[in-house]
Coordinates of C-alpha atoms in Angstrom, one line a residue:
M6 CA 17.8 143.3 153.8
N7 CA 16.6 143.1 150.3
E8 CA 16.7 139.6 148.9
C9 CA 17.7 140.7 145.4
C10 CA 20.7 142.7 146.7
L11 CA 21.7 139.6 148.8
V12 CA 21.6 137.4 145.8
G13 CA 23.4 139.8 143.5
N14 CA 26.3 140.3 145.9
V15 CA 27.0 136.6 146.5
G16 CA 29.1 136.0 143.4
N17 CA 29.2 133.4 140.7
N18 CA 29.8 130.3 142.7
I19 CA 26.6 128.2 142.6
R20 CA 27.4 126.7 146.0
D21 CA 27.5 130.2 147.6
F22 CA 24.1 130.9 146.2
V23 CA 22.8 127.7 147.7
L24 CA 24.3 128.5 151.1
V25 CA 22.6 131.9 151.0
C26 CA 19.3 130.3 150.0
V27 CA 19.5 127.8 152.8
A28 CA 20.5 130.5 155.4
V29 CA 17.7 132.8 154.5
Q30 CA 15.1 130.0 154.5
S31 CA 16.2 129.0 158.0
I32 CA 16.2 132.4 159.7
H33 CA 12.6 133.6 160.4
P34 CA 11.1 133.6 156.9
P35 CA 8.2 135.9 158.1
I36 CA 10.6 138.6 159.0
L37 CA 12.1 138.5 155.5
Q38 CA 8.7 138.7 153.9
G39 CA 7.0 141.1 156.4
A40 CA 8.7 144.3 155.2
V41 CA 6.3 146.7 153.4
S42 CA 7.7 149.0 150.8
P43 CA 7.1 152.8 151.4
T44 CA 4.0 154.0 149.6
K45 CA 2.7 157.3 148.5
D46 CA -0.5 158.5 150.2
T47 CA -2.5 160.0 147.4
N48 CA -4.9 161.7 149.9
S49 CA -2.2 163.7 151.7
N50 CA 0.8 165.9 151.0
S51 CA 3.3 163.7 152.9
D52 CA 4.8 160.3 152.3
T53 CA 4.1 157.5 154.7
N54 CA 7.0 155.9 156.4
R55 CA 8.0 152.3 156.1
S56 CA 5.8 150.2 158.3
P57 CA 7.5 148.4 161.1
L58 CA 8.5 144.8 160.8
S59 CA 6.3 142.4 162.7
L60 CA 6.0 138.7 163.0
H61 CA 2.2 139.2 163.1
S62 CA 2.0 141.2 159.9
T63 CA 0.5 139.5 156.9
P64 CA 3.3 138.8 154.4
P65 CA 2.7 139.7 150.8
Q66 CA 1.8 137.0 148.4
P67 CA 5.1 135.6 147.1
P68 CA 5.5 135.5 143.3
S69 CA 4.8 132.3 141.5
S70 CA 7.7 130.1 140.6
P71 CA 9.1 130.9 137.2
H72 CA 10.4 127.3 136.8
P73 CA 8.4 124.1 137.0
I74 CA 11.0 122.3 139.2
C75 CA 11.4 125.2 141.7
P76 CA 10.9 123.6 145.2
S77 CA 10.1 126.8 146.9
S78 CA 8.4 130.1 146.4
N79 CA 11.2 132.0 148.2
P80 CA 12.4 134.8 145.9
I81 CA 16.0 133.9 146.5
C82 CA 15.4 130.3 145.4
I83 CA 13.6 131.6 142.4
S84 CA 16.5 133.8 141.5
L85 CA 18.9 131.0 142.0
L86 CA 17.0 128.8 139.6
R87 CA 16.5 131.5 137.1
D88 CA 20.1 132.8 136.9
H89 CA 21.9 129.4 137.0
D90 CA 21.5 125.9 135.8
P91 CA 18.2 124.8 137.4
K92 CA 19.1 121.1 137.6
M93 CA 22.4 121.9 139.3
A94 CA 20.7 124.3 141.7
L95 CA 18.0 121.8 142.6
S96 CA 20.6 119.1 143.2
L97 CA 22.4 121.3 145.7
L98 CA 19.4 122.2 147.8
P99 CA 19.2 120.4 151.2
N100 CA 16.3 118.0 150.3
H101 CA 18.3 116.6 147.3
A102 CA 21.9 117.0 148.4
D103 CA 22.5 113.4 149.3
D104 CA 21.2 111.8 146.2
A105 CA 21.9 114.3 143.4
L106 CA 25.3 115.9 144.1
P107 CA 27.9 115.3 141.4
S108 CA 30.3 112.5 142.2
K109 CA 33.9 113.5 143.1
V110 CA 36.4 113.1 140.3
V111 CA 40.1 112.6 140.9
P112 CA 42.7 112.9 138.1
P113 CA 45.6 110.4 138.0
L114 CA 49.0 111.2 139.3
N115 CA 50.9 113.8 137.2
F116 CA 47.9 114.3 134.9
A117 CA 48.2 117.0 132.2
M118 CA 47.2 117.9 128.7
V119 CA 50.1 117.5 126.2
A120 CA 48.2 118.9 123.2
T121 CA 44.6 118.8 121.9
G122 CA 43.4 115.3 122.1
V123 CA 46.5 114.0 124.0
Y124 CA 46.9 113.6 127.8
R125 CA 49.6 112.2 130.0
S126 CA 49.6 110.8 133.5
G127 CA 50.8 108.2 135.9
Y128 CA 49.1 104.8 136.4
P129 CA 45.3 105.4 136.8
N130 CA 43.5 103.5 139.6
K131 CA 39.8 103.0 140.4
K132 CA 39.5 106.4 142.0
N133 CA 40.5 108.0 138.7
F134 CA 38.0 106.1 136.5
P135 CA 35.2 108.6 136.8
F136 CA 37.6 111.4 135.7
L137 CA 38.8 109.4 132.8
L138 CA 35.2 108.9 131.6
S139 CA 34.8 112.6 131.6
L140 CA 37.6 112.8 129.0
R141 CA 35.7 110.6 126.6
L142 CA 38.8 108.7 125.7
N143 CA 39.1 106.6 122.6
T144 CA 42.5 105.1 123.6
I145 CA 44.7 104.5 126.6
M146 CA 48.4 103.8 125.9
Y147 CA 50.5 102.1 128.6
V148 CA 54.3 102.4 128.1
C149 CA 55.8 100.1 130.7
A150 CA 57.3 96.6 130.8
D151 CA 54.8 95.5 133.5
D152 CA 51.5 93.9 132.8
I153 CA 48.3 95.9 132.8
G154 CA 46.1 95.5 135.9
E155 CA 42.9 93.6 135.5
D156 CA 40.8 96.6 136.8
N157 CA 42.2 98.7 134.0
V158 CA 41.6 96.1 131.3
R159 CA 38.1 95.7 132.5
F160 CA 37.5 99.4 132.6
C161 CA 38.6 99.8 129.0
G162 CA 36.6 96.9 127.9
E163 CA 33.4 98.1 129.5
N164 CA 33.7 101.6 128.2
G165 CA 34.8 100.9 124.6
I166 CA 38.3 102.3 125.1
R167 CA 41.1 100.8 123.0
L168 CA 44.1 99.7 125.1
I169 CA 47.6 99.8 123.6
H170 CA 50.6 98.4 125.5
Y171 CA 54.2 99.1 124.6
R172 CA 56.6 97.2 126.9
I173 CA 59.2 99.9 127.2
Q174 CA 62.0 99.5 129.6
G175 CA 63.2 102.8 131.2
N176 CA 66.5 104.4 130.6
K177 CA 68.9 103.3 133.3
E178 CA 72.6 103.8 133.3
P179 CA 74.9 102.3 132.3
F180 CA 73.4 99.7 130.0
M181 CA 69.7 100.0 129.8
E182 CA 68.2 102.3 127.1
I183 CA 64.8 102.6 125.4
D184 CA 64.6 101.1 122.0
Q185 CA 64.2 104.0 119.5
T186 CA 62.1 101.9 117.1
V187 CA 59.6 101.0 119.8
M188 CA 59.4 104.7 120.8
A189 CA 58.8 105.6 117.1
S190 CA 55.9 103.1 116.9
A191 CA 54.4 104.6 120.1
L192 CA 54.7 108.1 118.6
A193 CA 53.0 107.0 115.4
D194 CA 49.9 105.9 117.4
V195 CA 49.9 109.1 119.5
L196 CA 50.0 111.2 116.3
D197 CA 47.0 109.3 114.7
V198 CA 43.9 111.3 115.4
R199 CA 41.8 108.2 115.0
N200 CA 43.1 107.3 118.4
H201 CA 42.2 110.6 120.0
P202 CA 41.4 111.5 122.7
I203 CA 44.3 109.4 124.0
L204 CA 45.9 109.1 127.4
I205 CA 49.5 108.0 127.6
H206 CA 50.8 106.8 130.9
C207 CA 53.5 104.8 132.7
N208 CA 53.7 104.1 136.4
K209 CA 54.5 107.6 137.8
G210 CA 54.0 109.7 134.7
K211 CA 57.6 110.9 134.9
H212 CA 60.3 109.0 132.9
R213 CA 59.0 106.9 130.1
V214 CA 56.1 109.2 129.4
G215 CA 58.5 112.1 129.8
C216 CA 60.7 110.6 127.1
L217 CA 57.8 110.0 124.8
V218 CA 56.5 113.6 125.3
G219 CA 60.0 114.9 124.9
C220 CA 60.4 113.2 121.5
L221 CA 57.0 114.6 120.5
R222 CA 58.1 118.1 121.4
K223 CA 61.1 117.6 119.1
L224 CA 58.6 117.0 116.2
Q225 CA 56.9 120.2 117.2
D226 CA 60.2 122.1 116.9
W227 CA 60.6 122.9 120.6
S228 CA 64.0 123.9 121.8
L229 CA 65.9 121.4 123.9
T230 CA 65.8 123.9 126.8
S231 CA 62.0 124.0 126.7
I232 CA 61.8 120.2 126.3
F233 CA 64.1 119.6 129.3
D234 CA 62.2 122.1 131.4
E235 CA 58.9 120.3 130.8
Y236 CA 60.6 117.0 131.5
Q237 CA 62.0 118.3 134.8
R238 CA 58.7 119.7 136.0
F239 CA 57.1 116.3 135.9
S240 CA 60.1 114.2 137.1
G241 CA 60.8 116.5 140.0
A242 CA 63.9 115.5 142.0
K243 CA 64.2 112.2 140.1
I244 CA 65.7 113.6 136.9
R245 CA 67.4 111.0 134.8
I246 CA 70.3 112.3 132.6
A247 CA 69.9 109.2 130.5
D248 CA 66.3 110.3 129.6
Q249 CA 67.5 113.7 128.5
E250 CA 70.3 112.2 126.4
F251 CA 67.7 109.8 124.8
I252 CA 65.5 112.7 123.9
E253 CA 68.4 114.7 122.4
V254 CA 69.7 111.9 120.2
F255 CA 66.3 110.4 119.2
D256 CA 66.1 110.4 115.4
A257 CA 64.2 107.2 114.4
P258 CA 61.9 107.4 111.4
I259 CA 58.2 107.6 112.3
E260 CA 55.7 105.9 110.0
C261 CA 52.6 108.0 110.5
A262 CA 49.3 107.9 108.7
R263 CA 49.8 111.1 106.8
G264 CA 46.1 111.7 106.3
H265 CA 45.3 111.5 110.0
L266 CA 47.8 113.8 111.6
P267 CA 46.6 116.3 114.3
K268 CA 46.2 119.9 113.3
W269 CA 48.9 121.0 115.8
L270 CA 51.5 119.0 113.8
S271 CA 52.1 119.9 110.2
P272 CA 53.4 117.4 107.6
V273 CA 56.3 119.8 107.1
Q274 CA 57.4 119.4 110.7
L275 CA 57.2 115.6 110.3
A276 CA 59.0 115.7 107.0
G277 CA 61.9 117.4 108.7
R278 CA 62.7 114.2 110.5

């Protein structure tokens, strides 16, 4: 089998290329290198046939490595390093797999992008910290009456992330309802691009964050049908009618820094409040 064809048919996944490279290197390398291309005999009128494969035949001199970090002269390895990120390819080879593979990243519960520079989720734990670092966050906003865990406070402090805490009680019938003025203050911080990228979260990423995002969608002129559909996709079976009622009647004034609004929200939309 021709090594170039083998590489070309593997696909775009870098791990597939590595598996092919490892497999070819482990199955009789002399056989792969012992094939001799058909040649034209200039002293006769007929072509010579392909010479038979032999473990005792002298393999042709492999090409020199085109990249200084290539650990092998195997043509497939060379192609792997040439056509893809060399550092990534090298890190996935067997001799380096244990110490150079990228660490696993796990997003928090109910994580999603709300708009450019704004994310939502449930309460992040230690397993989620590497993922949060990849977002290059400037701010994390916690909208819950509970205290913030020490691990999260330490994580924000060590990585220069501003931590904002709004002690918002959830909507629960018949007498408990989110304070509209507190929600308006939280929205003002979310809409200030100086806080972006920002992650807003509660405990499960369902109800309080759902209300905040729903009020934000009203500013973006979404229909109530679309707003409630998004809310229900995150709340699942635990839909709160009180949350949807809160979103529908929310009309508190929002004191935003007008010179620092995100591009996806126009002053005209905000002036319509």
